[in-house]
PDB file of C-alpha atoms in Angstrom:
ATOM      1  CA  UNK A   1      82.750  95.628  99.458  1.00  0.00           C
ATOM      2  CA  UNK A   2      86.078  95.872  97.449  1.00  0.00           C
ATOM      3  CA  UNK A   3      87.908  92.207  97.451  1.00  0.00           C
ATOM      4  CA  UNK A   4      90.316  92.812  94.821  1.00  0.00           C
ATOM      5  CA  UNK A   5      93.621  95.003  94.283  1.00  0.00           C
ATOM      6  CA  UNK A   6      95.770  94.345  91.107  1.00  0.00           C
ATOM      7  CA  UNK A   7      99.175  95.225  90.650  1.00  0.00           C
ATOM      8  CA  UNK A   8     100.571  96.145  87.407  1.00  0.00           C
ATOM      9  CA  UNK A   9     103.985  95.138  87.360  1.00  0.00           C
ATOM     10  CA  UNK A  10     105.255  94.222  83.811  1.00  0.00           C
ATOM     11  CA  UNK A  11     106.967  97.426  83.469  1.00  0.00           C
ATOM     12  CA  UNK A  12     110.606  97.454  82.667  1.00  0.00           C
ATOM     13  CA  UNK A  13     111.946  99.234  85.433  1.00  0.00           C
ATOM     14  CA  UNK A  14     114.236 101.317  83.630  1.00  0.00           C
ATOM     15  CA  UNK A  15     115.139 104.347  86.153  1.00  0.00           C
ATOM     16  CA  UNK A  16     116.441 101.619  88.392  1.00  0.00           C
ATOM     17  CA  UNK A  17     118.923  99.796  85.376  1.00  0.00           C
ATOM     18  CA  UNK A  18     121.608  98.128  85.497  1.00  0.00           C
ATOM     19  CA  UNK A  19     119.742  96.510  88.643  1.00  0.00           C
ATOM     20  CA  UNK A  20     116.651  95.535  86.483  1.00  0.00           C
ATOM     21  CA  UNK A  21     117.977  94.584  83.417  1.00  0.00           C
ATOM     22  CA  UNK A  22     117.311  90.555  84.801  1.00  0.00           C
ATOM     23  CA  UNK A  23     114.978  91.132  87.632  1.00  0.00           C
ATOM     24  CA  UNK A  24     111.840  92.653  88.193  1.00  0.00           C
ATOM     25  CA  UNK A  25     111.792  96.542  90.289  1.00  0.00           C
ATOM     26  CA  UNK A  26     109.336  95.189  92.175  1.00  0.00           C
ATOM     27  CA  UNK A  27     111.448  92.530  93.921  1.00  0.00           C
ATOM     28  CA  UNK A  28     114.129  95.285  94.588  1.00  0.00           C
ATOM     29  CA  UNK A  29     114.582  95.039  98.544  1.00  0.00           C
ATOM     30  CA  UNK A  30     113.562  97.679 100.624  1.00  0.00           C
ATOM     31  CA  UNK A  31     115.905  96.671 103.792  1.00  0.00           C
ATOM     32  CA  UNK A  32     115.072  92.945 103.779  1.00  0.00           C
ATOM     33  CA  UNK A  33     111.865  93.176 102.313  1.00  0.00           C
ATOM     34  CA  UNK A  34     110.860  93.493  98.649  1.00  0.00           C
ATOM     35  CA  UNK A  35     108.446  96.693  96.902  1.00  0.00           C
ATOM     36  CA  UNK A  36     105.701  94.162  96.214  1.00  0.00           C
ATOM     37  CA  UNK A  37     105.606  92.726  99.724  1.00  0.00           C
ATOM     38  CA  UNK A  38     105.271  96.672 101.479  1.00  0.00           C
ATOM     39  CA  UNK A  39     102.298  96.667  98.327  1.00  0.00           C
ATOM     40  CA  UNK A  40     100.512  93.617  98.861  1.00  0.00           C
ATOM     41  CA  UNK A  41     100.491  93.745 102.840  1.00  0.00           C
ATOM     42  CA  UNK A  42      98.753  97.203 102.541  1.00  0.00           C
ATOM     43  CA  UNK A  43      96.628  95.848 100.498  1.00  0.00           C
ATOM     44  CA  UNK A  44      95.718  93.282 103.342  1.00  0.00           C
ATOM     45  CA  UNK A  45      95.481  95.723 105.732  1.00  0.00           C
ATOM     46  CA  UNK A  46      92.846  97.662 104.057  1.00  0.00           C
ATOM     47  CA  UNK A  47      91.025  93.817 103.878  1.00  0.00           C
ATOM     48  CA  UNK A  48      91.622  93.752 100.166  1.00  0.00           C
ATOM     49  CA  UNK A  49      92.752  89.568  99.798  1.00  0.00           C
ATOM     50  CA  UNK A  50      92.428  88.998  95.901  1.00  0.00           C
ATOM     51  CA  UNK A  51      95.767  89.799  94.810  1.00  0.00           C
ATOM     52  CA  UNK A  52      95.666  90.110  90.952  1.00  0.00           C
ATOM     53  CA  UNK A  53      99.006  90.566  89.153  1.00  0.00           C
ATOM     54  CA  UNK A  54      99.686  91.878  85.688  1.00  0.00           C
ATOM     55  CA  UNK A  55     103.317  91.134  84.759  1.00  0.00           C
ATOM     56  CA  UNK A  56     105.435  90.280  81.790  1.00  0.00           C
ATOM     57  CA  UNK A  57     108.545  88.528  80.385  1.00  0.00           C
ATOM     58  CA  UNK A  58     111.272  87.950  83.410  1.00  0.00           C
ATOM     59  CA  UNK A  59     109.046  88.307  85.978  1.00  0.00           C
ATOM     60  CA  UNK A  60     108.659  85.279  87.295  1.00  0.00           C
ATOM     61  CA  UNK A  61     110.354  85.934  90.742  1.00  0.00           C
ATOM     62  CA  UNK A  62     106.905  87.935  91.619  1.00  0.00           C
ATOM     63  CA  UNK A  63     104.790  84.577  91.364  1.00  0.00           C
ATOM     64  CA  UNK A  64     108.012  82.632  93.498  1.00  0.00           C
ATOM     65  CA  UNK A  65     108.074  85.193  96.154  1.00  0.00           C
ATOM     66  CA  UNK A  66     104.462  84.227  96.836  1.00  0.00           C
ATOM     67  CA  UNK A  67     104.781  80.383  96.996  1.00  0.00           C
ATOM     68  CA  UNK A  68     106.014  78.103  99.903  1.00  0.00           C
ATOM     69  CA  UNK A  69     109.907  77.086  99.383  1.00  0.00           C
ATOM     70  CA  UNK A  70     109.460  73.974 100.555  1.00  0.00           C
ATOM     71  CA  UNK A  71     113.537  73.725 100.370  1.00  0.00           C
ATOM     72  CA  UNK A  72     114.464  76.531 102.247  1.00  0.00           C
ATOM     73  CA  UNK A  73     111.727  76.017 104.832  1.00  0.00           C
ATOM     74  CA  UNK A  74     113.356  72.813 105.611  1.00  0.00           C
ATOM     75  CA  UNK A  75     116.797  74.618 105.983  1.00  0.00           C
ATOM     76  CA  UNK A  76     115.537  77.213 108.448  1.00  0.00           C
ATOM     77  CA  UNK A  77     113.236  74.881 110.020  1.00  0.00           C
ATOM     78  CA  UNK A  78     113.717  75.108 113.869  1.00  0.00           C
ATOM     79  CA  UNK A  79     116.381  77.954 113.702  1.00  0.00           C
ATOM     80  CA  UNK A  80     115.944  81.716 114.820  1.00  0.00           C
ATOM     81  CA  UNK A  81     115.848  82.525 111.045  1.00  0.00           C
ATOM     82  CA  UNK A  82     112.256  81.398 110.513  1.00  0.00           C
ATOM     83  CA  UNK A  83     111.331  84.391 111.645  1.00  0.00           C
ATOM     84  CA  UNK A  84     112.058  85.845 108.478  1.00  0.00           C
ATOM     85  CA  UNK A  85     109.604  84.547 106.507  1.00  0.00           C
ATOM     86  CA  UNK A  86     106.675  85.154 109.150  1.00  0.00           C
ATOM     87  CA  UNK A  87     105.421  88.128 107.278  1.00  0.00           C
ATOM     88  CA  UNK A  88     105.737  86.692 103.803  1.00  0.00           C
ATOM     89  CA  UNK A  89     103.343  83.127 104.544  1.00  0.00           C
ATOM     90  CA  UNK A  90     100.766  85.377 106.672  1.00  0.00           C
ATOM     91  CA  UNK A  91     100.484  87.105 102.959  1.00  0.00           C
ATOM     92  CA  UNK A  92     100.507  83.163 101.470  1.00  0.00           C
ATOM     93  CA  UNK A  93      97.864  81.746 103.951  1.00  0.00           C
ATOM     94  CA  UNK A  94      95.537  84.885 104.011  1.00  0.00           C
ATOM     95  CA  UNK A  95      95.626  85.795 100.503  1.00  0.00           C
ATOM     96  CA  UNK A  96      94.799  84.496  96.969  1.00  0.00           C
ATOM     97  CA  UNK A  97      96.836  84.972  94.289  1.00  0.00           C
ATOM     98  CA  UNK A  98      95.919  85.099  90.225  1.00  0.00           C
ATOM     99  CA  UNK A  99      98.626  85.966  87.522  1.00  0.00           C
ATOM    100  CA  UNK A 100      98.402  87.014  83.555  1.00  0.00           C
ATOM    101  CA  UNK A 101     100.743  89.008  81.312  1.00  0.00           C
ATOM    102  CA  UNK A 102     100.581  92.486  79.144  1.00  0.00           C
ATOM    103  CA  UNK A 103     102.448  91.132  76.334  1.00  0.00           C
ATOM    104  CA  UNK A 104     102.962  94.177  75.267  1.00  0.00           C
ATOM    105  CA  UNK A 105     103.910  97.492  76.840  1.00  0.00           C
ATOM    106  CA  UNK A 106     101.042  99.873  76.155  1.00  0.00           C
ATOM    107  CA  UNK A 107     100.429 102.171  78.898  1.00  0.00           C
ATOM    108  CA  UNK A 108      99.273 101.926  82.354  1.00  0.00           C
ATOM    109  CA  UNK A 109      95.821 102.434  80.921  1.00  0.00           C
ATOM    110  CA  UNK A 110      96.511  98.829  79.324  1.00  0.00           C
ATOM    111  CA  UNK A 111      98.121  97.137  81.834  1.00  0.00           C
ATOM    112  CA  UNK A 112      95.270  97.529  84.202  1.00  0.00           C
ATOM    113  CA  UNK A 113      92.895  96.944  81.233  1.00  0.00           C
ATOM    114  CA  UNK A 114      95.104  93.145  80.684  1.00  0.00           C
ATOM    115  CA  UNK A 115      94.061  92.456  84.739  1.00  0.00           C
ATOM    116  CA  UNK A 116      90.129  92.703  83.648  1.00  0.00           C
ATOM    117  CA  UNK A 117      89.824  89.109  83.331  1.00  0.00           C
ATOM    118  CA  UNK A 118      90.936  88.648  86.922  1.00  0.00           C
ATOM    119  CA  UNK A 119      88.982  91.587  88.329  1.00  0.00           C
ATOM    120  CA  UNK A 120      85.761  90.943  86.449  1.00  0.00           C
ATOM    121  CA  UNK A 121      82.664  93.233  87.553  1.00  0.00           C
ATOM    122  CA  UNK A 122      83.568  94.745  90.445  1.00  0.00           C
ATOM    123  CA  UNK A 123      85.424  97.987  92.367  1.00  0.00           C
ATOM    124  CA  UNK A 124      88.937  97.403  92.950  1.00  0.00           C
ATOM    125  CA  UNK A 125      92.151  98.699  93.904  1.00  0.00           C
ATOM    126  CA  UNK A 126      95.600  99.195  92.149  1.00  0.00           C
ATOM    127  CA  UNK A 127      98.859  99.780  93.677  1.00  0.00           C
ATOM    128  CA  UNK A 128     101.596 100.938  91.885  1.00  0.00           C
ATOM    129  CA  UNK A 129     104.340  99.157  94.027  1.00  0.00           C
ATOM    130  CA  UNK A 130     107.458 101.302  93.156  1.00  0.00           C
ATOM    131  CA  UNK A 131     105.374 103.689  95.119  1.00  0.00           C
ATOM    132  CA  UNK A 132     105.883 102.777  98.908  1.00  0.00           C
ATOM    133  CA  UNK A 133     103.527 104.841 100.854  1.00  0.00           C
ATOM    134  CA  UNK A 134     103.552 104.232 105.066  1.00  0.00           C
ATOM    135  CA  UNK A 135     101.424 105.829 107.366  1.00  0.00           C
ATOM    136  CA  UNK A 136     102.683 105.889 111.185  1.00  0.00           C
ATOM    137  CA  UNK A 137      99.758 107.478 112.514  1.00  0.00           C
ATOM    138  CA  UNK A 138      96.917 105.857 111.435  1.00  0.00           C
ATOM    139  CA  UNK A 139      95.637 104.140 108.574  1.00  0.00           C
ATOM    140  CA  UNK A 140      97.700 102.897 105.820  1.00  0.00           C
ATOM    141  CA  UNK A 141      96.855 105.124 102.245  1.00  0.00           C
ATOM    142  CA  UNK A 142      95.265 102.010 100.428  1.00  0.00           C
ATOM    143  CA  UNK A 143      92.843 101.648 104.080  1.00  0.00           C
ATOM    144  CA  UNK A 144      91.858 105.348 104.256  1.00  0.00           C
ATOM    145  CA  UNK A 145      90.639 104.920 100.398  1.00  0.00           C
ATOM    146  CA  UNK A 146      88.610 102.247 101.137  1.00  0.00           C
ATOM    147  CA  UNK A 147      86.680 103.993 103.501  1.00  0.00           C
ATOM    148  CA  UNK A 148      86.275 106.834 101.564  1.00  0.00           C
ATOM    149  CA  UNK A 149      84.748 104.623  98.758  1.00  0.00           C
ATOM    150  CA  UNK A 150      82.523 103.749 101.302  1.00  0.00           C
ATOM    151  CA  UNK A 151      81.018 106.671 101.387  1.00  0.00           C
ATOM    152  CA  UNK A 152      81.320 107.932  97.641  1.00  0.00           C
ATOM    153  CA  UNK A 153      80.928 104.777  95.772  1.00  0.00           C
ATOM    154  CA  UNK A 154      83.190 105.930  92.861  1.00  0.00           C
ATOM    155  CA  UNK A 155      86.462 105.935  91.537  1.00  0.00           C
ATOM    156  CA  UNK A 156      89.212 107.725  93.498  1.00  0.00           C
ATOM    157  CA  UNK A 157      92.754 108.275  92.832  1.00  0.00           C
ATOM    158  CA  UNK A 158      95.070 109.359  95.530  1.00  0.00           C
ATOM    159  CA  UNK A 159      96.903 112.903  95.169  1.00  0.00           C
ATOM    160  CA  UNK A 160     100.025 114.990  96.343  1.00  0.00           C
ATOM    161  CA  UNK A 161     101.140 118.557  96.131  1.00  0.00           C
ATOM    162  CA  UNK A 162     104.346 118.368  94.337  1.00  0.00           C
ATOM    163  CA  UNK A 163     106.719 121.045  93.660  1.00  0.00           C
ATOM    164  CA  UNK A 164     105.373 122.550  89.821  1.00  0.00           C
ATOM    165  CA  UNK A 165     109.162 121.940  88.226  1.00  0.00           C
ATOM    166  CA  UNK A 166     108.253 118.171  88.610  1.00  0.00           C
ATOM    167  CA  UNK A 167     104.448 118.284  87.326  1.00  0.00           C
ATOM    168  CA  UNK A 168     105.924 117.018  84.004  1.00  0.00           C
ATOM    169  CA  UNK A 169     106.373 113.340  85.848  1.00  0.00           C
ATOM    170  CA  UNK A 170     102.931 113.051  86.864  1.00  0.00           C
ATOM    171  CA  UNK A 171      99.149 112.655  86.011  1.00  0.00           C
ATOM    172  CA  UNK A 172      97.550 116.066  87.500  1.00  0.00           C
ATOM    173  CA  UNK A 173      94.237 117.022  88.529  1.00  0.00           C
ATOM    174  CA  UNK A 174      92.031 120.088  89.091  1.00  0.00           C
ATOM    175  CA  UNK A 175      88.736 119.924  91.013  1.00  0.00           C
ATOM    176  CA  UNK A 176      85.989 121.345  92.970  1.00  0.00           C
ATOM    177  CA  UNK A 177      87.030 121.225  96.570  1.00  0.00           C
ATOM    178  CA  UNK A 178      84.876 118.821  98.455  1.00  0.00           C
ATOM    179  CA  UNK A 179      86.565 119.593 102.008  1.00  0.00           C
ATOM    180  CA  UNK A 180      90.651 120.170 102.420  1.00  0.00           C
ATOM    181  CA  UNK A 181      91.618 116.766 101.686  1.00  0.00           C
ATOM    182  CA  UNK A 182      88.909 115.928  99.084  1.00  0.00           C
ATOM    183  CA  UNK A 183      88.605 117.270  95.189  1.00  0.00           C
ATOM    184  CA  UNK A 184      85.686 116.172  92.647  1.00  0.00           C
ATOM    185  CA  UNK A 185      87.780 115.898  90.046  1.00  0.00           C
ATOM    186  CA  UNK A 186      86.953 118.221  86.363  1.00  0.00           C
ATOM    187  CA  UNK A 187      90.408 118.323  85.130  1.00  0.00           C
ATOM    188  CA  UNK A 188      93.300 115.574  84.447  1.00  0.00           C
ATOM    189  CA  UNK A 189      96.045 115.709  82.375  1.00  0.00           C
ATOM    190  CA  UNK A 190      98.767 112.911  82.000  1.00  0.00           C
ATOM    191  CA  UNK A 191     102.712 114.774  81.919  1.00  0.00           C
ATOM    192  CA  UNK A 192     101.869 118.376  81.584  1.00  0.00           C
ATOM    193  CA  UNK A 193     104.501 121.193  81.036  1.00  0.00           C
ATOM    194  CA  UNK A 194     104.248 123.437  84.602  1.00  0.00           C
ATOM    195  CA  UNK A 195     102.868 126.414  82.648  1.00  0.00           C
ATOM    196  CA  UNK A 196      99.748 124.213  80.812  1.00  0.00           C
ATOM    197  CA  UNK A 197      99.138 121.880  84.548  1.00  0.00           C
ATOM    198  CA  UNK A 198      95.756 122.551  86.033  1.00  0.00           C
ATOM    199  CA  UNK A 199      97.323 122.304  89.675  1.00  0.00           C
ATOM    200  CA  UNK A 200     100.270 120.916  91.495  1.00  0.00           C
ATOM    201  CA  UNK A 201      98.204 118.477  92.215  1.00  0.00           C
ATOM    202  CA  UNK A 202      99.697 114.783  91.375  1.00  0.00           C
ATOM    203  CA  UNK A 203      97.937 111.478  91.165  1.00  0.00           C
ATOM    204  CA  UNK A 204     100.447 108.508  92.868  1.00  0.00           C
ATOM    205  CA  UNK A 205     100.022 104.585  92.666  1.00  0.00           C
ATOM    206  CA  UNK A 206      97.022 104.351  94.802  1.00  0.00           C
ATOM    207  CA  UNK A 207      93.735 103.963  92.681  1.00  0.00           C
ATOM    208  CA  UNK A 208      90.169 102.469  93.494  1.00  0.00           C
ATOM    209  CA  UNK A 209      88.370 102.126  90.255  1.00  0.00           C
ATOM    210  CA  UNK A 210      84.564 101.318  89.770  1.00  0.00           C
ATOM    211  CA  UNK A 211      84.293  98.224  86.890  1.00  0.00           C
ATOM    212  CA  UNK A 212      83.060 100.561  84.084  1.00  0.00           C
ATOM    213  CA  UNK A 213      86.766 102.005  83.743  1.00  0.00           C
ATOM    214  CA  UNK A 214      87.145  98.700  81.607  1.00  0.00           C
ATOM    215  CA  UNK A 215      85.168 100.054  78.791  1.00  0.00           C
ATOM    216  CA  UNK A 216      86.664 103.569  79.268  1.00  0.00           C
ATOM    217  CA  UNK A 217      89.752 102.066  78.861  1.00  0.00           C
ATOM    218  CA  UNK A 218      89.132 100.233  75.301  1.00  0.00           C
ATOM    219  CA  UNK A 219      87.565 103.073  74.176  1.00  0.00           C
ATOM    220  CA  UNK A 220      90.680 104.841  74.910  1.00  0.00           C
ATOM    221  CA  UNK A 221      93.288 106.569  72.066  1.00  0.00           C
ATOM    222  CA  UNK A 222      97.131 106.403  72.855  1.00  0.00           C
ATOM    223  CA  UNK A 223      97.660 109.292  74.462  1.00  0.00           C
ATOM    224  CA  UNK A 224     101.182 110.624  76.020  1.00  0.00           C
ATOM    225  CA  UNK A 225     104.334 109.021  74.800  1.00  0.00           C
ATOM    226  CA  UNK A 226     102.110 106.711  72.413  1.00  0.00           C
ATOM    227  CA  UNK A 227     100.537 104.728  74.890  1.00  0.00           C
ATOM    228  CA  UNK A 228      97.096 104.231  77.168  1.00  0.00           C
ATOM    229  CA  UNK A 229      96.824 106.351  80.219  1.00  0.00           C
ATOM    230  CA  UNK A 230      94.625 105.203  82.737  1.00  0.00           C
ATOM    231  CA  UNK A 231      94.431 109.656  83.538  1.00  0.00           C
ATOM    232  CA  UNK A 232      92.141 109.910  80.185  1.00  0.00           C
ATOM    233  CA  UNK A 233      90.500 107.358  80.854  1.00  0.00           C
ATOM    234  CA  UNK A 234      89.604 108.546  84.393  1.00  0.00           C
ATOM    235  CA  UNK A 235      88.826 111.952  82.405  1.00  0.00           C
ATOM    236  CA  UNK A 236      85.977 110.331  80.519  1.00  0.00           C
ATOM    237  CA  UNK A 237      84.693 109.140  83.819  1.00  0.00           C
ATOM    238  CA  UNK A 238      85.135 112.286  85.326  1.00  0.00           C
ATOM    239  CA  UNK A 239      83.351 113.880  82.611  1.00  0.00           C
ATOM    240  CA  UNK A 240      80.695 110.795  83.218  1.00  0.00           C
ATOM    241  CA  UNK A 241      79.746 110.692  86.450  1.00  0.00           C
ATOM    242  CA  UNK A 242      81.982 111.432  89.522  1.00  0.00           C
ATOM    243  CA  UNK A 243      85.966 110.902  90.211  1.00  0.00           C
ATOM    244  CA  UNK A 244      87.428 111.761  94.020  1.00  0.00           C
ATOM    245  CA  UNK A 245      90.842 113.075  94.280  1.00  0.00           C
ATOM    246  CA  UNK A 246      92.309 112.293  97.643  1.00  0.00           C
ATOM    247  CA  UNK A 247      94.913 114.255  99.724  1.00  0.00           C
ATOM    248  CA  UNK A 248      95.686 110.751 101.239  1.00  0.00           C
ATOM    249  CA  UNK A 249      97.528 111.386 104.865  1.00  0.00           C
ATOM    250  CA  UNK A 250     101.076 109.796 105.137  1.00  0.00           C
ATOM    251  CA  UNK A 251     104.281 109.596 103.452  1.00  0.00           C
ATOM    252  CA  UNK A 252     105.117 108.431  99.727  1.00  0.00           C
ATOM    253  CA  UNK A 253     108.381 107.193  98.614  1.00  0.00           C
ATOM    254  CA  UNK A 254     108.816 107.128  94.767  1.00  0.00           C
ATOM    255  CA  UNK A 255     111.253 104.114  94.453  1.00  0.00           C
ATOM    256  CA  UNK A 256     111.700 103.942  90.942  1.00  0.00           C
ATOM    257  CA  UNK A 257     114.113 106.042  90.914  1.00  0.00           C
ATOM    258  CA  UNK A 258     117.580 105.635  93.303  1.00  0.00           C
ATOM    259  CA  UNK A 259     116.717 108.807  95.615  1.00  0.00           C
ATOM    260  CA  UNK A 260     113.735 107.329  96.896  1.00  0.00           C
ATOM    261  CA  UNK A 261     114.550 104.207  96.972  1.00  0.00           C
ATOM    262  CA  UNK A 262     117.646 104.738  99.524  1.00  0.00           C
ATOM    263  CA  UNK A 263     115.021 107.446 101.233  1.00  0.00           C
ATOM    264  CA  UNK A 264     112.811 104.765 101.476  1.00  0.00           C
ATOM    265  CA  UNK A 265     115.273 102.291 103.015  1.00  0.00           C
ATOM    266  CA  UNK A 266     116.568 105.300 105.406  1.00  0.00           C
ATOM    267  CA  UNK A 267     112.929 105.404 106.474  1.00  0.00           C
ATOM    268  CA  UNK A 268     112.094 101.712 106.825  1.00  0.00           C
ATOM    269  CA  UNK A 269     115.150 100.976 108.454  1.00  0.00           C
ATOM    270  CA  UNK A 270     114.788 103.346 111.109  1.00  0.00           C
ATOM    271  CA  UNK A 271     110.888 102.967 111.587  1.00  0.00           C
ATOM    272  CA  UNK A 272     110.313  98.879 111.149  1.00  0.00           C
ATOM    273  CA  UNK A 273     113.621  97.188 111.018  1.00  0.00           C
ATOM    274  CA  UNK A 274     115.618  98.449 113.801  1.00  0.00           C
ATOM    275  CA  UNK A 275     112.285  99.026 116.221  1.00  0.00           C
ATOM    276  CA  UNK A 276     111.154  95.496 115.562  1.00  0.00           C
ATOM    277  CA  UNK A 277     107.791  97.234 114.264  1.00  0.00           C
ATOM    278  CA  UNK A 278     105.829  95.275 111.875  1.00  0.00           C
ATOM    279  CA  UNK A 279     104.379  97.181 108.561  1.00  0.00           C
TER     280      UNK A 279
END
């Protein structure tokens, strides 16, 4: 049913500068691995295989991290360290890859608006890869949202109790509770102070989004720091029709900023690298 996940990654990246003043946050290695890799191979496990990227100036390392090096291939060739690249062409031979650019920093809102060419009319997904969320126990996040559009056929953002001194970073929802890990959402706002949030509740980089968000989107206003959130847009559809809020089950590392990052790598290194584990 869903096909297609889009990553917007033309963002500048600038919690993580000096490191991404010349390349991309999305390339920055988690262990050996880069964000967009842990992104797109969720995105495979939940059988999403369209890969559609939105990026921007400098950013060409994204589209050469999913290519064939025909030169280093040739290196490695025969040796212990091919490996390495196992993971990476399993990504290369079982998924397609489109690319186009947001020329101009707008918003979220308009970066996922720019990828509408390469979506066209259908539900898809959006990771926002400086968000690295794992799962040991089950499902990966972007896999457990799949099935629940299965049964809802809507859009649905995933959600996370954070602590209310740090609602201010976040888009947050209200809702009427569905069961204890499901809200129909009435209620988003993008930033809020803590003493005007609805909830505690905070939308992270896992979306699936029904087609008609497009138009939401255009018809959107600048909103919060002068650009296009994709929360008010998700408010009109809210207001619309229906929007699920998922309590997702699993962990979430926020990796654009340096504590989560090395948290992340703690994590990683202990749970995949070291055991041999594939993610």
């Amino acid at each position: 049913m869903i096909k297609k996940c889009l990553f917007p990654a033309a963002g500048y990246g600038t919690r993580f500068l000096p490191a991404t003043k010349a390349m991309p946050k999305e390339m920055l290695p988690v262990v050996n691995k880069p964000l967009i890799q842990y992104g797109v191979e969720e995105a495979l496990d939940a059988g999403l295989t369209e890969i559609a990227m939105v990026t921007g100036r400098g950013k060409r390392a994204l589209e050469d991290h999913f290519d064939i090096s025909y030169e280093l291939e040739h290196q490695i060739h025969g040796t212990d360290k091919e490996k390495y690249l196992v993971g990476i062409r399993k990504l290369i031979d079982e998924c397609s890859f489109s690319y186009t650019r947001q020329v101009e920093m707008k918003g979220l809102g308009h970066a996922i608006l720019c990828g509408r060419p390469l979506i066209g009319d259908e539900p898809f997904a959006v990771v926002l890869a400086d968000d690295l969320c794992v799962n040991l126990d089950g499902d990966s996040v972007l896999k457990q949202m799949v099935k629940l559009y299965k049964q809802f056929r809507c859009s649905i953002v995933a959600i996370q109790e954070v602590p209310m001194d740090e609602v201010s970073k976040y888009g947050v929802i209200s809702g009427e509770m569905i069961r204890e890990d499901i809200f129909r959402v009435n209620s988003m706002v993008e930033k809020p102070k803590p003493e005007d949030a609805p909830s505690n509740l905070a939308i992270i980089g896992r979306y699936i989004l029904t087609p008609d968000i497009f138009d939401l989107i255009e018809q959107t206003e600048p909103g919060k720091g002068g650009e296009i959130q994709i929360t008010d847009a998700l408010m009109k559809q809210a207001q619309d029709g229906c929007v699920i809020a998922y309590k997702f089950k699993g962990q979430r590392f926020d990796c654009g900023g340096a504590e989560g990052y090395i948290d992340a790598t703690n994590f990683c290194f202990e749970n995949f690298y070291k055991t041999g584990k594939a993610y």
